[in-house]
Amino acid sequence: MRPKEESSRAPDLIVDLRGVRCPLNWARAKVTLEGLEPGALVAFRLDDERGVRDMPRAAEAEGHQVVEVREEDGGWVIAIEK
């Protein structure tokens, strides 16, 4: 996974997926993204190492743009633009 720069844009939605393991965290993220308008920015909070590795790949494969991946509060935040 390539490093991402921090986004200066505030997310339209923050979804807490801490405690949700891969691949269920991507399934929940995908449902969230499907319900939003194009251009919406969502920040997903994760604490699953496999999810932080796999979710950006899955999002890009679905045509979304991964804006940011960063460590925060003992987990990670993945910002995805629909």
Short mmCIF file of N, CA, C and O in Angstrom, two decimals:
data_model
loop_
_atom_site.label_atom_id
_atom_site.label_comp_id
_atom_site.label_asym_id
_atom_site.label_seq_id
_atom_site.Cartn_x
_atom_site.Cartn_y
_atom_site.Cartn_z
N MET A 1 0.85 -1.17 0.00
CA MET A 1 0.00 0.00 0.00
C MET A 1 0.90 1.24 0.00
O MET A 1 1.83 1.34 0.78
N ARG A 2 0.59 2.17 -0.88
CA ARG A 2 1.41 3.38 -0.93
C ARG A 2 0.97 4.35 0.16
O ARG A 2 -0.20 4.40 0.51
N PRO A 3 1.92 5.14 0.68
CA PRO A 3 1.55 6.09 1.72
C PRO A 3 0.66 7.19 1.16
O PRO A 3 0.80 7.59 0.01
N LYS A 4 -0.24 7.66 1.96
CA LYS A 4 -1.16 8.72 1.56
C LYS A 4 -0.84 9.96 2.37
O LYS A 4 -0.49 9.89 3.54
N GLU A 5 -1.02 11.13 1.74
CA GLU A 5 -0.87 12.37 2.47
C GLU A 5 -2.12 12.63 3.29
O GLU A 5 -3.19 12.14 2.97
N GLU A 6 -1.98 13.44 4.33
CA GLU A 6 -3.15 13.77 5.13
C GLU A 6 -4.07 14.67 4.33
O GLU A 6 -3.64 15.56 3.63
N SER A 7 -5.35 14.41 4.45
CA SER A 7 -6.36 15.19 3.75
C SER A 7 -6.69 16.44 4.53
O SER A 7 -6.80 16.41 5.75
N SER A 8 -6.84 17.56 3.83
CA SER A 8 -7.23 18.80 4.50
C SER A 8 -8.75 18.97 4.50
O SER A 8 -9.28 19.83 5.18
N ARG A 9 -9.44 18.16 3.74
CA ARG A 9 -10.90 18.22 3.65
C ARG A 9 -11.53 17.43 4.79
O ARG A 9 -11.14 16.29 5.07
N ALA A 10 -12.53 18.01 5.42
CA ALA A 10 -13.24 17.32 6.50
C ALA A 10 -14.15 16.26 5.90
O ALA A 10 -14.78 16.49 4.86
N PRO A 11 -14.23 15.09 6.53
CA PRO A 11 -15.12 14.05 6.00
C PRO A 11 -16.59 14.43 6.14
O PRO A 11 -16.97 15.14 7.08
N ASP A 12 -17.39 13.95 5.21
CA ASP A 12 -18.84 14.14 5.28
C ASP A 12 -19.45 13.21 6.32
O ASP A 12 -20.52 13.49 6.85
N LEU A 13 -18.77 12.10 6.59
CA LEU A 13 -19.27 11.08 7.50
C LEU A 13 -18.09 10.36 8.13
O LEU A 13 -17.08 10.11 7.46
N ILE A 14 -18.20 10.01 9.42
CA ILE A 14 -17.20 9.20 10.11
C ILE A 14 -17.89 7.92 10.56
O ILE A 14 -18.93 7.97 11.21
N VAL A 15 -17.31 6.77 10.18
CA VAL A 15 -17.89 5.48 10.51
C VAL A 15 -16.89 4.71 11.38
O VAL A 15 -15.76 4.48 10.97
N ASP A 16 -17.33 4.31 12.56
CA ASP A 16 -16.48 3.59 13.50
C ASP A 16 -16.62 2.09 13.26
O ASP A 16 -17.67 1.51 13.55
N LEU A 17 -15.58 1.48 12.73
CA LEU A 17 -15.57 0.04 12.48
C LEU A 17 -14.58 -0.68 13.41
O LEU A 17 -14.18 -1.80 13.12
N ARG A 18 -14.22 -0.02 14.50
CA ARG A 18 -13.33 -0.68 15.47
C ARG A 18 -14.06 -1.87 16.06
O ARG A 18 -15.25 -1.80 16.37
N GLY A 19 -13.36 -2.98 16.15
CA GLY A 19 -13.95 -4.21 16.66
C GLY A 19 -14.57 -5.08 15.58
O GLY A 19 -14.96 -6.20 15.84
N VAL A 20 -14.63 -4.56 14.36
CA VAL A 20 -15.19 -5.32 13.23
C VAL A 20 -14.02 -5.86 12.42
O VAL A 20 -13.16 -5.11 11.97
N ARG A 21 -13.98 -7.17 12.24
CA ARG A 21 -12.86 -7.81 11.56
C ARG A 21 -13.09 -7.94 10.06
O ARG A 21 -14.22 -7.96 9.59
N CYS A 22 -11.98 -8.01 9.34
CA CYS A 22 -11.99 -8.21 7.89
C CYS A 22 -12.51 -9.62 7.59
O CYS A 22 -12.16 -10.54 8.32
N PRO A 23 -13.33 -9.81 6.62
CA PRO A 23 -13.79 -8.90 5.58
C PRO A 23 -15.09 -8.18 5.90
O PRO A 23 -15.59 -7.42 5.08
N LEU A 24 -15.64 -8.37 7.11
CA LEU A 24 -16.91 -7.72 7.44
C LEU A 24 -16.77 -6.20 7.47
O LEU A 24 -17.71 -5.48 7.12
N ASN A 25 -15.60 -5.69 7.86
CA ASN A 25 -15.44 -4.24 7.89
C ASN A 25 -15.55 -3.65 6.48
O ASN A 25 -16.14 -2.59 6.29
N TRP A 26 -15.00 -4.34 5.46
CA TRP A 26 -15.15 -3.85 4.10
C TRP A 26 -16.61 -3.96 3.64
O TRP A 26 -17.13 -3.06 2.97
N ALA A 27 -17.29 -5.02 4.01
CA ALA A 27 -18.70 -5.17 3.62
C ALA A 27 -19.53 -4.00 4.17
O ALA A 27 -20.36 -3.43 3.46
N ARG A 28 -19.29 -3.64 5.41
CA ARG A 28 -20.02 -2.51 6.01
C ARG A 28 -19.64 -1.19 5.34
O ARG A 28 -20.49 -0.33 5.11
N ALA A 29 -18.35 -1.03 5.06
CA ALA A 29 -17.90 0.19 4.37
C ALA A 29 -18.52 0.30 2.99
O ALA A 29 -18.96 1.38 2.57
N LYS A 30 -18.58 -0.81 2.29
CA LYS A 30 -19.14 -0.83 0.93
C LYS A 30 -20.62 -0.42 0.95
O LYS A 30 -21.06 0.38 0.12
N VAL A 31 -21.38 -0.94 1.89
CA VAL A 31 -22.80 -0.58 2.01
C VAL A 31 -22.93 0.93 2.32
O VAL A 31 -23.78 1.61 1.75
N THR A 32 -22.09 1.43 3.18
CA THR A 32 -22.11 2.86 3.50
C THR A 32 -21.83 3.69 2.25
O THR A 32 -22.57 4.64 1.95
N LEU A 33 -20.79 3.34 1.51
CA LEU A 33 -20.43 4.09 0.31
C LEU A 33 -21.52 4.03 -0.75
O LEU A 33 -21.79 5.02 -1.43
N GLU A 34 -22.16 2.88 -0.89
CA GLU A 34 -23.22 2.73 -1.89
C GLU A 34 -24.39 3.68 -1.62
O GLU A 34 -25.07 4.10 -2.55
N GLY A 35 -24.61 4.04 -0.38
CA GLY A 35 -25.73 4.91 -0.03
C GLY A 35 -25.43 6.40 -0.14
O GLY A 35 -26.29 7.22 0.18
N LEU A 36 -24.24 6.76 -0.59
CA LEU A 36 -23.84 8.16 -0.65
C LEU A 36 -23.75 8.67 -2.08
O LEU A 36 -23.62 7.89 -3.03
N GLU A 37 -23.79 9.99 -2.21
CA GLU A 37 -23.65 10.64 -3.51
C GLU A 37 -22.18 10.61 -3.94
O GLU A 37 -21.28 10.63 -3.09
N PRO A 38 -21.92 10.60 -5.26
CA PRO A 38 -20.55 10.68 -5.74
C PRO A 38 -19.86 11.94 -5.19
O PRO A 38 -20.48 13.00 -5.06
N GLY A 39 -18.61 11.79 -4.81
CA GLY A 39 -17.83 12.89 -4.25
C GLY A 39 -17.85 12.94 -2.74
O GLY A 39 -17.08 13.68 -2.13
N ALA A 40 -18.72 12.16 -2.10
CA ALA A 40 -18.78 12.14 -0.64
C ALA A 40 -17.49 11.56 -0.08
O ALA A 40 -16.92 10.62 -0.64
N LEU A 41 -17.03 12.12 1.03
CA LEU A 41 -15.82 11.65 1.68
C LEU A 41 -16.18 11.02 3.01
O LEU A 41 -16.85 11.65 3.84
N VAL A 42 -15.75 9.78 3.21
CA VAL A 42 -16.05 9.04 4.44
C VAL A 42 -14.75 8.64 5.11
O VAL A 42 -13.84 8.12 4.47
N ALA A 43 -14.67 8.88 6.42
CA ALA A 43 -13.53 8.43 7.21
C ALA A 43 -13.96 7.20 8.00
O ALA A 43 -14.91 7.25 8.77
N PHE A 44 -13.27 6.10 7.76
CA PHE A 44 -13.55 4.85 8.47
C PHE A 44 -12.48 4.64 9.53
O PHE A 44 -11.29 4.69 9.23
N ARG A 45 -12.90 4.40 10.77
CA ARG A 45 -11.97 4.10 11.86
C ARG A 45 -11.88 2.59 12.01
O ARG A 45 -12.91 1.92 12.12
N LEU A 46 -10.65 2.07 12.01
CA LEU A 46 -10.41 0.63 12.09
C LEU A 46 -9.38 0.31 13.16
O LEU A 46 -8.51 1.13 13.45
N ASP A 47 -9.45 -0.91 13.67
CA ASP A 47 -8.39 -1.40 14.56
C ASP A 47 -7.91 -2.78 14.12
O ASP A 47 -7.20 -3.46 14.85
N ASP A 48 -8.28 -3.18 12.92
CA ASP A 48 -7.94 -4.49 12.37
C ASP A 48 -6.83 -4.34 11.33
O ASP A 48 -7.01 -3.68 10.31
N GLU A 49 -5.66 -4.93 11.62
CA GLU A 49 -4.51 -4.80 10.71
C GLU A 49 -4.81 -5.31 9.30
O GLU A 49 -4.38 -4.73 8.32
N ARG A 50 -5.51 -6.43 9.23
CA ARG A 50 -5.84 -6.98 7.91
C ARG A 50 -6.76 -6.02 7.14
O ARG A 50 -6.61 -5.80 5.96
N GLY A 51 -7.70 -5.43 7.85
CA GLY A 51 -8.62 -4.48 7.23
C GLY A 51 -7.92 -3.25 6.70
O GLY A 51 -8.23 -2.76 5.62
N VAL A 52 -6.95 -2.73 7.46
CA VAL A 52 -6.25 -1.53 7.01
C VAL A 52 -5.39 -1.85 5.78
O VAL A 52 -5.15 -0.98 4.95
N ARG A 53 -5.02 -3.08 5.61
CA ARG A 53 -4.27 -3.49 4.42
C ARG A 53 -5.21 -3.74 3.25
O ARG A 53 -4.95 -3.32 2.13
N ASP A 54 -6.33 -4.42 3.52
CA ASP A 54 -7.21 -4.86 2.44
C ASP A 54 -8.27 -3.85 2.01
O ASP A 54 -8.65 -3.81 0.85
N MET A 55 -8.75 -3.04 2.95
CA MET A 55 -9.83 -2.11 2.60
C MET A 55 -9.45 -1.11 1.51
O MET A 55 -10.22 -0.90 0.57
N PRO A 56 -8.27 -0.48 1.56
CA PRO A 56 -7.92 0.44 0.47
C PRO A 56 -7.87 -0.25 -0.89
O PRO A 56 -8.34 0.31 -1.89
N ARG A 57 -7.36 -1.46 -0.93
CA ARG A 57 -7.30 -2.20 -2.20
C ARG A 57 -8.70 -2.48 -2.73
O ARG A 57 -8.99 -2.32 -3.91
N ALA A 58 -9.58 -2.92 -1.84
CA ALA A 58 -10.95 -3.23 -2.24
C ALA A 58 -11.68 -1.97 -2.69
O ALA A 58 -12.43 -2.00 -3.68
N ALA A 59 -11.48 -0.87 -2.00
CA ALA A 59 -12.13 0.39 -2.36
C ALA A 59 -11.70 0.85 -3.75
O ALA A 59 -12.52 1.24 -4.58
N GLU A 60 -10.40 0.80 -4.01
CA GLU A 60 -9.89 1.20 -5.32
C GLU A 60 -10.39 0.27 -6.41
O GLU A 60 -10.70 0.71 -7.52
N ALA A 61 -10.50 -1.01 -6.12
CA ALA A 61 -11.01 -1.97 -7.10
C ALA A 61 -12.47 -1.68 -7.45
O ALA A 61 -12.92 -1.99 -8.56
N GLU A 62 -13.21 -1.07 -6.51
CA GLU A 62 -14.63 -0.70 -6.73
C GLU A 62 -14.76 0.67 -7.39
O GLU A 62 -15.87 1.12 -7.64
N GLY A 63 -13.63 1.35 -7.64
CA GLY A 63 -13.66 2.65 -8.31
C GLY A 63 -13.67 3.85 -7.38
O GLY A 63 -13.83 4.98 -7.84
N HIS A 64 -13.47 3.63 -6.08
CA HIS A 64 -13.41 4.73 -5.13
C HIS A 64 -11.97 5.22 -5.02
O HIS A 64 -11.03 4.51 -5.38
N GLN A 65 -11.80 6.44 -4.51
CA GLN A 65 -10.46 6.99 -4.32
C GLN A 65 -10.10 6.98 -2.84
O GLN A 65 -10.84 7.52 -2.01
N VAL A 66 -8.99 6.34 -2.52
CA VAL A 66 -8.49 6.35 -1.14
C VAL A 66 -7.70 7.65 -0.98
O VAL A 66 -6.69 7.86 -1.63
N VAL A 67 -8.22 8.53 -0.14
CA VAL A 67 -7.65 9.86 0.04
C VAL A 67 -6.55 9.85 1.10
O VAL A 67 -5.56 10.57 0.99
N GLU A 68 -6.73 9.02 2.12
CA GLU A 68 -5.79 9.05 3.23
C GLU A 68 -5.85 7.75 4.02
O GLU A 68 -6.92 7.15 4.18
N VAL A 69 -4.68 7.32 4.49
CA VAL A 69 -4.57 6.22 5.45
C VAL A 69 -3.59 6.69 6.51
O VAL A 69 -2.46 7.05 6.19
N ARG A 70 -4.06 6.74 7.77
CA ARG A 70 -3.16 7.20 8.82
C ARG A 70 -3.44 6.47 10.13
O ARG A 70 -4.55 6.01 10.36
N GLU A 71 -2.41 6.39 10.97
CA GLU A 71 -2.58 5.81 12.30
C GLU A 71 -3.16 6.89 13.21
O GLU A 71 -2.81 8.07 13.10
N GLU A 72 -4.06 6.44 14.10
CA GLU A 72 -4.67 7.39 15.03
C GLU A 72 -5.27 6.64 16.21
O GLU A 72 -6.01 5.68 16.02
N ASP A 73 -4.96 7.07 17.41
CA ASP A 73 -5.56 6.53 18.64
C ASP A 73 -5.48 5.00 18.73
O ASP A 73 -6.47 4.34 19.04
N GLY A 74 -4.34 4.43 18.41
CA GLY A 74 -4.16 2.98 18.51
C GLY A 74 -4.81 2.19 17.38
O GLY A 74 -4.91 0.98 17.46
N GLY A 75 -5.24 2.87 16.37
CA GLY A 75 -5.85 2.21 15.20
C GLY A 75 -5.51 3.00 13.95
O GLY A 75 -4.46 3.62 13.88
N TRP A 76 -6.41 2.97 12.99
CA TRP A 76 -6.18 3.68 11.73
C TRP A 76 -7.45 4.38 11.28
O TRP A 76 -8.55 4.00 11.66
N VAL A 77 -7.24 5.40 10.45
CA VAL A 77 -8.34 6.07 9.76
C VAL A 77 -8.07 5.93 8.28
O VAL A 77 -6.97 6.22 7.81
N ILE A 78 -9.08 5.47 7.56
CA ILE A 78 -9.00 5.38 6.10
C ILE A 78 -10.07 6.29 5.54
O ILE A 78 -11.26 6.09 5.80
N ALA A 79 -9.66 7.32 4.80
CA ALA A 79 -10.60 8.25 4.19
C ALA A 79 -10.79 7.84 2.74
O ALA A 79 -9.82 7.71 1.98
N ILE A 80 -12.04 7.62 2.37
CA ILE A 80 -12.37 7.15 1.02
C ILE A 80 -13.39 8.11 0.41
O ILE A 80 -14.41 8.42 1.04
N GLU A 81 -13.13 8.52 -0.82
CA GLU A 81 -14.07 9.35 -1.56
C GLU A 81 -14.82 8.48 -2.55
O GLU A 81 -14.22 7.72 -3.31
N LYS A 82 -16.15 8.60 -2.51
CA LYS A 82 -16.97 7.81 -3.43
C LYS A 82 -16.82 8.35 -4.83
O LYS A 82 -16.79 9.49 -5.09
#
